[in-house]
Coordinates of C-alpha atoms and ligand atoms in Angstrom, one line a residue:
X1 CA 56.3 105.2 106.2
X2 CA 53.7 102.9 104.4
X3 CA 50.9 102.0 106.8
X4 CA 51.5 98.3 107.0
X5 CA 55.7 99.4 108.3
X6 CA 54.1 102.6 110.5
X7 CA 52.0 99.4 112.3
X8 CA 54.7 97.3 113.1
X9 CA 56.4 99.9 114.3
X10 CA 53.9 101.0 116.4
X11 CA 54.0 97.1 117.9
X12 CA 57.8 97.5 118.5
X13 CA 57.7 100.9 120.5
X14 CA 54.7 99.2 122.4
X15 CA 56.3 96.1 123.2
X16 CA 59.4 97.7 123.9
X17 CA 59.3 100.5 126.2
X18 CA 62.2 102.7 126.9
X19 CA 64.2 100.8 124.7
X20 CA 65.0 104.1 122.7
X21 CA 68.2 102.6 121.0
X22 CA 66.2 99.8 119.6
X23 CA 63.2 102.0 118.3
X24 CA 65.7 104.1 116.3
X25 CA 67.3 101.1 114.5
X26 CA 64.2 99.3 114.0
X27 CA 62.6 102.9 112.7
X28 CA 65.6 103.1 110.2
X29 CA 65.3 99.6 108.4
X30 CA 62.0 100.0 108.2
X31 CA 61.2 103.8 106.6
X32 CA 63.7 102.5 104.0
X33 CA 61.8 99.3 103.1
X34 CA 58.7 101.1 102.2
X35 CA 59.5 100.7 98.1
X36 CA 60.8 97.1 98.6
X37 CA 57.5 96.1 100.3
X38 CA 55.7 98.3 97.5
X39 CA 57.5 96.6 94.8
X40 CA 57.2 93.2 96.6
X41 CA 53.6 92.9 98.5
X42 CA 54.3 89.3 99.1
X43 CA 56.9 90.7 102.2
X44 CA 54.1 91.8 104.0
X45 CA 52.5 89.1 104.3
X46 CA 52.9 85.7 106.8
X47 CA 53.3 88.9 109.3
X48 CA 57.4 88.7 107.9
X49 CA 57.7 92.2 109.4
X50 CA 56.4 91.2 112.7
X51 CA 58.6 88.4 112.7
X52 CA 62.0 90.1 111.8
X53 CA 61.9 92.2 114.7
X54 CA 61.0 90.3 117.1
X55 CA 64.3 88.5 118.5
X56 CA 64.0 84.5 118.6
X57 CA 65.5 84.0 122.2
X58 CA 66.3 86.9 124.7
X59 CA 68.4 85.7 127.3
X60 CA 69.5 88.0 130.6
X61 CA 71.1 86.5 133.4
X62 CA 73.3 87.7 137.0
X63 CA 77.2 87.8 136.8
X64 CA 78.5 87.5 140.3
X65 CA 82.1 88.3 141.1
X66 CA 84.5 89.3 143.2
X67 CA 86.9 91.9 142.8
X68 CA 90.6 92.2 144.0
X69 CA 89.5 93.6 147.4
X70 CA 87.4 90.7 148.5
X71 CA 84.1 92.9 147.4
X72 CA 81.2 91.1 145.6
X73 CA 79.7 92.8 142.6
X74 CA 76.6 92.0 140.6
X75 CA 76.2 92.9 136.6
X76 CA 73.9 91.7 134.2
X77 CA 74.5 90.1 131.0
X78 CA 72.6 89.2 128.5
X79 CA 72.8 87.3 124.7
X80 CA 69.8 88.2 122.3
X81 CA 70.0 85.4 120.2
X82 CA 67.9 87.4 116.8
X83 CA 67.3 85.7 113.8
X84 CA 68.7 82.2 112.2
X85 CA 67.9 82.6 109.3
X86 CA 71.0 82.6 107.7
X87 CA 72.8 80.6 110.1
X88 CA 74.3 80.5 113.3
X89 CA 74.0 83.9 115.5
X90 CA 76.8 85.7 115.0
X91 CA 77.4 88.7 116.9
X92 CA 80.1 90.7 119.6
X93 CA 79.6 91.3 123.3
X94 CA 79.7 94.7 124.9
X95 CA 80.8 95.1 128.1
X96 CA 80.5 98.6 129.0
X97 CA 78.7 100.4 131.7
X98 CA 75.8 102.0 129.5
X99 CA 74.3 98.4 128.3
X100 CA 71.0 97.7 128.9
X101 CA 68.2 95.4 126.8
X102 CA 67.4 98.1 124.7
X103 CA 71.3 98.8 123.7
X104 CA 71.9 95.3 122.9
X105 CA 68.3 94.5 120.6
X106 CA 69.2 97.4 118.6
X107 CA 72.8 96.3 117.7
X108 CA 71.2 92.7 117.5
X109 CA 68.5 93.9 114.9
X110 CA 71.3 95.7 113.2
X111 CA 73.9 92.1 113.2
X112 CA 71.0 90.8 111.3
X113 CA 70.9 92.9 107.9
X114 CA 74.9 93.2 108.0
X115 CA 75.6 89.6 108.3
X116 CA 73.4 89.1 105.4
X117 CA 75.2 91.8 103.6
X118 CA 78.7 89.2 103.8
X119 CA 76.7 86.1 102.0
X120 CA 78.7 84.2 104.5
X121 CA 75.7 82.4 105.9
X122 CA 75.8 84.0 109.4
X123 CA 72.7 84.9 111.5
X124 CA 72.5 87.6 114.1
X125 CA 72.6 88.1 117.3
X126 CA 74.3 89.9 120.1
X127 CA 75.7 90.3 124.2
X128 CA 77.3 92.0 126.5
X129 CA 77.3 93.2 130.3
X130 CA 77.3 96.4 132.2
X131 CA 80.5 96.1 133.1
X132 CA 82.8 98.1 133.1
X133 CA 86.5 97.0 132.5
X134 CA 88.1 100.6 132.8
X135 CA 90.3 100.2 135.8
X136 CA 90.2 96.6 136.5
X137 CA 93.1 94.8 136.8
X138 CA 93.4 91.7 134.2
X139 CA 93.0 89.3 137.7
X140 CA 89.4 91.0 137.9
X141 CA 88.6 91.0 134.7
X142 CA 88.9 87.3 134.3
X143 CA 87.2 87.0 137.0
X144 CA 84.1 88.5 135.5
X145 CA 84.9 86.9 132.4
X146 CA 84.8 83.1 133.7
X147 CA 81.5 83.9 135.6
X148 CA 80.1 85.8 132.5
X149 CA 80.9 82.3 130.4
X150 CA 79.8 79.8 133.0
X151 CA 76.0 81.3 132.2
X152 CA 76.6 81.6 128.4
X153 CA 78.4 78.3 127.5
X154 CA 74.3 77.2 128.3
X155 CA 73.5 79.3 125.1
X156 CA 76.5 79.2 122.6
X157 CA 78.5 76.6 120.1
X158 CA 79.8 76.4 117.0
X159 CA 76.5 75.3 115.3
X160 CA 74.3 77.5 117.7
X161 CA 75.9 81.1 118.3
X162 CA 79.2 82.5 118.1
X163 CA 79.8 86.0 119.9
X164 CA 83.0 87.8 119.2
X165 CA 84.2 91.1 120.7
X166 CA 82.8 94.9 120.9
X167 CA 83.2 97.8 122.7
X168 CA 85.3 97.0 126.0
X169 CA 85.7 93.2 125.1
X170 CA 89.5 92.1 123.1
X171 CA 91.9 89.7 122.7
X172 CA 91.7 89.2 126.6
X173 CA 89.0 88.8 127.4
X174 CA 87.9 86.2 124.6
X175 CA 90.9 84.4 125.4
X176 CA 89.7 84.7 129.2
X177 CA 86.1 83.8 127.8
X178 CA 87.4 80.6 125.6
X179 CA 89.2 79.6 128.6
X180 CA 86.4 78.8 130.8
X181 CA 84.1 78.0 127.7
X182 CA 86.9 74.7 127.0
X183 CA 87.2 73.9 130.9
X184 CA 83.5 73.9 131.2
X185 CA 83.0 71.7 128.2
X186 CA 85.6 69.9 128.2
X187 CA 85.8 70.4 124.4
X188 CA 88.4 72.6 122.7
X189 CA 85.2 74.2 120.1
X190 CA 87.8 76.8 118.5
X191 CA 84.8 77.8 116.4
X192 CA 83.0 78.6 119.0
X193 CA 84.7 82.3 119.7
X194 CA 86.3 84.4 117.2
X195 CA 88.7 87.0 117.4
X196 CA 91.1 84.6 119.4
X197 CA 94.5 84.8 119.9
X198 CA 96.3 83.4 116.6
X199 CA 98.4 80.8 118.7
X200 CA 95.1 79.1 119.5
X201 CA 92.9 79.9 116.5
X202 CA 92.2 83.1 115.9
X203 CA 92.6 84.5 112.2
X204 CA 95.1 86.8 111.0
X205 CA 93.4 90.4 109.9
X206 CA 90.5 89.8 112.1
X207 CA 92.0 92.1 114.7
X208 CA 92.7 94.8 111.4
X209 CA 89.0 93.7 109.8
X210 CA 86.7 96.0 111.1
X211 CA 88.9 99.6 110.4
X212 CA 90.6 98.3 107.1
X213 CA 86.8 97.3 106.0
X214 CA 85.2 100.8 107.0
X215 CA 87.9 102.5 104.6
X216 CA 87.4 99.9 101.8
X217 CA 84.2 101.2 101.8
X218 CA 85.4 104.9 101.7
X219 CA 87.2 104.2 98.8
X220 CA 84.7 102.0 97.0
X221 CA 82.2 104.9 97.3
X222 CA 84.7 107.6 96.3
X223 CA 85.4 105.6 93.3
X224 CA 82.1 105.8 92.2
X225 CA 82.7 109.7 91.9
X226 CA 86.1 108.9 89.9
X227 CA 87.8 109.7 93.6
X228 CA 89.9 108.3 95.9
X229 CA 91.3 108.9 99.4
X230 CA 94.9 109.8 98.5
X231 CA 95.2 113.2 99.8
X232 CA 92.3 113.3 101.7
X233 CA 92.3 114.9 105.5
X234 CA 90.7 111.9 107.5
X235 CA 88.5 113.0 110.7
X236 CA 88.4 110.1 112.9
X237 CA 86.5 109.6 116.6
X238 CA 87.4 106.4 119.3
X239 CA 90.5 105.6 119.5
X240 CA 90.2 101.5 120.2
X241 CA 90.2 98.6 118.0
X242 CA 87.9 100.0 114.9
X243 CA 89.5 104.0 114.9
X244 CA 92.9 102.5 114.9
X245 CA 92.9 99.8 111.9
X246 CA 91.0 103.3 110.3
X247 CA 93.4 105.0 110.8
X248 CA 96.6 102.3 109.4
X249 CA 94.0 101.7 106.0
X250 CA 93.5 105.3 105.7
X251 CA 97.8 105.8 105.6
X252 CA 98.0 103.1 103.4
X253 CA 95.7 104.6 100.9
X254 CA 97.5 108.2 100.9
X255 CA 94.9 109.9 103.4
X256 CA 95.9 112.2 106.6
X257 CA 94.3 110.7 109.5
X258 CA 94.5 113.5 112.0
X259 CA 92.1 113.0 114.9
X260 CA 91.0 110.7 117.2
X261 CA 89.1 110.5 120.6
X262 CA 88.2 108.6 123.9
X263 CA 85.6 109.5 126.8
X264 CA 87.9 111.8 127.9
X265 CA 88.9 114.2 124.7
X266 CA 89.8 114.4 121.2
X267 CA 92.9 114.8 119.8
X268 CA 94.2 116.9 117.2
X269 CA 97.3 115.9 114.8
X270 CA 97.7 118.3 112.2
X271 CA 100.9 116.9 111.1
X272 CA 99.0 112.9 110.7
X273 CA 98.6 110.6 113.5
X274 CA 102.1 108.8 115.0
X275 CA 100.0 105.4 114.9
X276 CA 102.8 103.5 116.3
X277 CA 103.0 105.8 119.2
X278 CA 99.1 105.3 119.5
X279 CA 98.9 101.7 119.4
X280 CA 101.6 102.2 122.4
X281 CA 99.3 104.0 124.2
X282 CA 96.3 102.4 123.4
X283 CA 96.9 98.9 122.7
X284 CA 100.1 98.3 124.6
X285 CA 99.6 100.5 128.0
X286 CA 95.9 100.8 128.0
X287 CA 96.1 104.3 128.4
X288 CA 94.3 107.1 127.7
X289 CA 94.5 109.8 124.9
X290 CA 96.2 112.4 127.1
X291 CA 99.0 110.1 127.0
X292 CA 99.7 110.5 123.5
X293 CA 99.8 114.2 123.7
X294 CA 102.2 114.4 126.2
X295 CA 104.7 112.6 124.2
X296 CA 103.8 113.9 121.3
X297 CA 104.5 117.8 120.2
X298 CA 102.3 119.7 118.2
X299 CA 99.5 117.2 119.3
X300 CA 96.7 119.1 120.9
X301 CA 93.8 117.9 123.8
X302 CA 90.7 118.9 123.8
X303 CA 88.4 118.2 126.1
X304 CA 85.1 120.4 125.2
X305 CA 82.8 120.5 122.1
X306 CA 83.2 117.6 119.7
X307 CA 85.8 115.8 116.9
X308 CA 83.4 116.6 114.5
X309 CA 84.2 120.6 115.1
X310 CA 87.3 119.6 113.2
X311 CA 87.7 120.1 109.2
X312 CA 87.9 117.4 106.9
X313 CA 87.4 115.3 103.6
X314 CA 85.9 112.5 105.6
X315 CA 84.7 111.5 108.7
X316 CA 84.7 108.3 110.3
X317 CA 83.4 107.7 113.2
X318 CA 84.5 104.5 115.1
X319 CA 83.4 105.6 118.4
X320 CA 80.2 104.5 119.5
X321 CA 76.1 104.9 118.3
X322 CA 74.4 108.8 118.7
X323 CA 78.0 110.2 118.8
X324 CA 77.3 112.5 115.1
X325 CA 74.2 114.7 115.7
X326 CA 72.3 116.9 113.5
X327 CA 74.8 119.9 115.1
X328 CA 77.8 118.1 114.4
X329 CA 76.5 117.2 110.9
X330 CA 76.0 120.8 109.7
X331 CA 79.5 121.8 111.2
X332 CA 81.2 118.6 109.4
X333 CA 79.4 119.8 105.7
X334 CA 80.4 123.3 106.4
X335 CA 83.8 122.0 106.9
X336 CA 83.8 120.7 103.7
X337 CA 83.2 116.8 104.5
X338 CA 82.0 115.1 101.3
X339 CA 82.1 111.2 102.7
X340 CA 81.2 110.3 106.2
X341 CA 81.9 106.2 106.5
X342 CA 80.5 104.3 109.5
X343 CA 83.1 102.2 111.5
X344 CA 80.7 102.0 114.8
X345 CA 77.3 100.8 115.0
X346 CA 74.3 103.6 114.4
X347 CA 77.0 106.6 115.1
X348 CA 74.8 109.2 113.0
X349 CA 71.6 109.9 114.4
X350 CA 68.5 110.6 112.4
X351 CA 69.0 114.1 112.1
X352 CA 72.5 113.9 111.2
X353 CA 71.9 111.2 108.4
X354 CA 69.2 113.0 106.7
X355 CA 71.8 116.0 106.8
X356 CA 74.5 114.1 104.8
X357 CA 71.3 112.9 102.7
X358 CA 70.1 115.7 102.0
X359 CA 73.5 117.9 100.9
X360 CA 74.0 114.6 98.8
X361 CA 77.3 113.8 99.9
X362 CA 78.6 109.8 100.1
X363 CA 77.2 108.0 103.7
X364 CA 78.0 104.8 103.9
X365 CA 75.6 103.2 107.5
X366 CA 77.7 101.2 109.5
X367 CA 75.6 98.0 108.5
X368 CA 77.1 97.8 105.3
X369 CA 80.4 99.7 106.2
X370 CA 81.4 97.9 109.4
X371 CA 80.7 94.6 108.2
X372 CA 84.5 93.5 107.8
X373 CA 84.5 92.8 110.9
X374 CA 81.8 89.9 110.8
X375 CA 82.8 89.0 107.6
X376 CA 86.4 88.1 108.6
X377 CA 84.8 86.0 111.8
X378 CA 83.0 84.6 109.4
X379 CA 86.6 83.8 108.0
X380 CA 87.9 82.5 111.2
X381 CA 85.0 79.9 111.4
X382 CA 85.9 78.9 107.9
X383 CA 89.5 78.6 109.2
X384 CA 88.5 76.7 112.8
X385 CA 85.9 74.0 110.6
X386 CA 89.0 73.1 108.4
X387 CA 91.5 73.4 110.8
X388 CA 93.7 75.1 108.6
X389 CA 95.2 78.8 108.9
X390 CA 95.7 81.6 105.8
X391 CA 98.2 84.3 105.8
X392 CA 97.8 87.7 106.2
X393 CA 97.7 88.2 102.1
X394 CA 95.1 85.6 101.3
X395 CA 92.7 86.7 104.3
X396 CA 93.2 90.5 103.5
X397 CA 92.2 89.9 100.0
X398 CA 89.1 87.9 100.8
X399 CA 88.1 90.7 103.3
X400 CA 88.8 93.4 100.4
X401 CA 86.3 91.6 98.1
X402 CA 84.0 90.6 100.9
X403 CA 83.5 94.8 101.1
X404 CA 83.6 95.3 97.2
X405 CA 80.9 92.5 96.8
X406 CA 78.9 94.6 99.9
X407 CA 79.3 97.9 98.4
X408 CA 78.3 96.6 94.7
X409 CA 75.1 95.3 96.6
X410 CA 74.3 98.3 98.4
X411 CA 74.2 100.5 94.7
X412 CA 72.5 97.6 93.4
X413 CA 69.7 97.4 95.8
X414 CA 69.6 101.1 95.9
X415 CA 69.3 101.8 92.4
X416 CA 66.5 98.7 91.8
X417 CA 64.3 100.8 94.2
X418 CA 64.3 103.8 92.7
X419 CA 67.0 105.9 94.9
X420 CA 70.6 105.7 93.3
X421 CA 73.1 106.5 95.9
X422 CA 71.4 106.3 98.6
X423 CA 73.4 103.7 100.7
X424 CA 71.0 103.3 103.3
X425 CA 68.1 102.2 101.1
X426 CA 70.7 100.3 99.5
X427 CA 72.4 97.9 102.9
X428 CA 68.7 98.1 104.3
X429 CA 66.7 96.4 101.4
X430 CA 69.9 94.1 100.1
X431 CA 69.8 92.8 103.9
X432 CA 66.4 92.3 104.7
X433 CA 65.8 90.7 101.3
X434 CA 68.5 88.0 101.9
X435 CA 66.9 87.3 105.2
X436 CA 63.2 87.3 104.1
X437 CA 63.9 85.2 101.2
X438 CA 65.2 82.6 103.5
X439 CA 62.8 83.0 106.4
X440 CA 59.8 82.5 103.6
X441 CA 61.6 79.4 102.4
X442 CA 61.9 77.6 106.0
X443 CA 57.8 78.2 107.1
X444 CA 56.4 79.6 109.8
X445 CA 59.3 79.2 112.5
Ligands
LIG1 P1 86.8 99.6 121.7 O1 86.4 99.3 123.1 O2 88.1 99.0 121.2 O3 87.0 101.2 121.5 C1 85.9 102.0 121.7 C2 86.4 103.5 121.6 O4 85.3 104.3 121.6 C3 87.2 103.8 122.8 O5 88.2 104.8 122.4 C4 86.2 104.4 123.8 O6 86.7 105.4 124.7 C5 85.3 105.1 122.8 N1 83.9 105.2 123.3 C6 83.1 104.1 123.6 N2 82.0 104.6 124.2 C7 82.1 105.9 124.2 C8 81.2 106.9 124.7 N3 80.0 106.6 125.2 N4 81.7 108.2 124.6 C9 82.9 108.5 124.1 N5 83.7 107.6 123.6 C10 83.3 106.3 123.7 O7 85.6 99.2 120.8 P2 85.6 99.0 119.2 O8 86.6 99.8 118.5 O9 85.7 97.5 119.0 O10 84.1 99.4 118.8 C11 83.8 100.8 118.4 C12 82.5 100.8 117.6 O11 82.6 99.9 116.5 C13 81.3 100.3 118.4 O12 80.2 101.0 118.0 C14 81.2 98.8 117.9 O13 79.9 98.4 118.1 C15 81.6 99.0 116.5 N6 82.0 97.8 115.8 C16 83.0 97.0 116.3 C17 83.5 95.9 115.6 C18 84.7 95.2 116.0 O14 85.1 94.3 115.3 N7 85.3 95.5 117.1 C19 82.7 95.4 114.5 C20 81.7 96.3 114.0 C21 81.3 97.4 114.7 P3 86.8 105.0 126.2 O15 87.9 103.9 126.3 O16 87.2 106.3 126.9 O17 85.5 104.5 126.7

């Protein structure tokens, strides 16, 4: 790291203690821009660094309510509202019992550089709650929901901030969310949420976006070898909303998905997932992965060591961040894996990505490789502000170039600065130039 990047990094570990999560993805963006800032001094300067990672409004706040037995419970929530640069903040909410500050800044800081990525004019930001919806019935969970939104609907709008939906937070709960967002405004804001039901605005794909976008990227990289997935044995990890739009993409383009995995296990399908039988499970019953095994023969549970122990082409993982390590990493090389595609946010740790690095295979970060997701809320806005609504075709193509027009920018970026290939450099300095360009151009703010 160049001594001006080592310094505000320094500044960010200082002023953010414990926040581990956010130290790793601020530590990331910045070791890459070390030849962008050398190649462009000027980004140094007006303390542009210092400003980018410092979020613009941090908001944390109580969540009273009371669940089905009369008991009161107490979470926290919080929005980090990051940079506007671009436009609006645009980012999901987490509910899930692990988030904390640190949790949410670093998928905030991340929002940032992958919104840019979709040229869609969307800032970043990001929420959530330690919550944790496993096991609540839907009565509770609006509950939480409607006192979660009476605190936020301070902070969000159309124009202002839009969140969408993460880990633990779908169709439901926005709906839930949007509910109490109208009542309390008295305002029927449809761009104020996305990935809402399609009776009441939501946007056909969005619910596929994320998945189908992480294995558009797949593809787009294999292409560059002269490749493609057809034929390819697909490891996947998660088994929710990102790991099983993987999963349909992957089919559709000829691969073998034959894993996937929850808190409690990982499944192996050597014979290709039955994806209608796990949206059954998942989507329909809320279950969990045991489920699908019982109904499934030849489908195997396992509930030590890791998916990543299994062989494959590729690995996605669509799980959740530090779930690859430098272990897993060797194992999925020795395997065999040549591509490793990023459906969740920061899955690889350090280790682990400068082991796919290094053995020179194709790693696509989840910044540029996740970003369907955004992009196609990003869509949904476009369809809320001209109260109009595309079919499945017309938004499915848009998100396919959306991810053609990111990939192209990622080898862009990557080969102006003097690493070709390297997809990292490539989303990191394509990103942060967007933004800095922009954040320059509107003063000191
Ligand atoms: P879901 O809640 O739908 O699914 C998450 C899946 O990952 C579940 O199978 C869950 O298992 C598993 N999981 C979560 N945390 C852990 C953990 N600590 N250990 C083991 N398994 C875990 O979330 P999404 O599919 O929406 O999100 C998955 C990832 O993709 C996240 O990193 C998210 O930030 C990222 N992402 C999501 C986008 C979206 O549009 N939804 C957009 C861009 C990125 P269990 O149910 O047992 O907890």
């Amino acid at each position: 790291m160049q001594d001006v990047v080592e310094k505000v990094y320094e500044q960010v570990v200082t002023r953010n203690r414990g926040e581990v999560e956010f130290h790793q993805a601020v530590h990331e963006v910045l070791e890459s821009l070390g030849p962008v800032i050398a190649k462009h001094p000027h980004y140094a300067e007006g303390a542009l660094l210092e400003r980018i990672v410092e979020p613009e409004r941090q908001i944390m706040f109580r969540v009273p309510w009371v669940d089905d037995a009369g008991q009161v419970h107490v979470n926290r929530g919080f929005r980090i509202e990051f940079n506007s640069a671009l436009g609006p903040y645009k980012g999901g909410l987490r509910f899930h019992p692990s988030v904390n500050a640190g949790i949410i800044k670093f998928l905030g800081f991340e929002q940032i550089f992958k919104n840019a990525l979709t040229a869609q004019g969307i800032g970043g930001g990001k929420g959530g709650s330690d919550f944790d919806p496993h096991g609540r019935s839907d009565a509770e969970v609006m509950r939480f929901c409607q006192s979660f939104m009476t605190e936020l609907a301070r902070h969000i709008g159309p124009s202002t901030d839009v969140p969408a939906g993460d880990i633990g937070v779908g169709g439901r709960e926005i709906g839930y969310m949007f509910g109490q967002y109208k009542r309390l405004r008295n305002s029927y804001d449809a761009g104020v949420l996305t990935g809402k039901g399609l009776a009441w605005g939501g946007s056909l794909v969005r619910t596929e976006a994320t998945g189908y976008g992480t294995v558009l990227f797949a593809q787009s990289m294999l292409s560059t070898k002269g490749e493609s997935l057809e034929g390819k044995k697909v490891i996947v990890s998660g088994a929710g909303n990102v790991a099983i739009y993987a999963i349909e993409k992957a089919q559709q383009l000829g691969a073998t998905p034959i894993t996937f995995s929850d808190s409690s296990g990982y499944v192996v399908d050597e014979a290709g997932v039955d994806l209608e039988l796990l949206k059954q499970v998942k989507e329909v019953e809320r279950g969990r992965v045991a489920d699908y095994v019982e109904r499934r023969p030849g489908a195997r549970l396992v509930t030590g060591g890791s998916v990543w122990d299994v062989p494959g082409d590729v690995a996605l993982p669509c799980a959740t961040q530090n779930e690859l390590d430098g272990d897993a990493a060797a194992t999925l090389l020795r395997g065999g894996c040549g591509v490793v595609s990023e459906g969740a946010n920061m899955p690889s740790t350090p280790e682990a990505v400068e082991a796919f690095q290094k053995a020179g295979i194709l790693f696509g970060p989840g910044k540029a490789a996740n970003a369907g997701g955004v992009a196609t809320s990003a869509l949904e806005m476009e369809q809320n502000a001209g109260r109009t609504r595309w079919d499945f075709a017309t938004a499915e193509a848009k998100l396919t170039g959306i991810m053609a027009d990111i990939h192209d920018s990622c080898v862009a970026a990557a080969e102006e600065y003097g690493r070709p290939g390297d997809y990292v450099l490539g989303a990191n300095a394509a990103g942060f130039t967007r933004v800095a360009d922009v954040m320059i151009a509107h003063g000191i703010v």
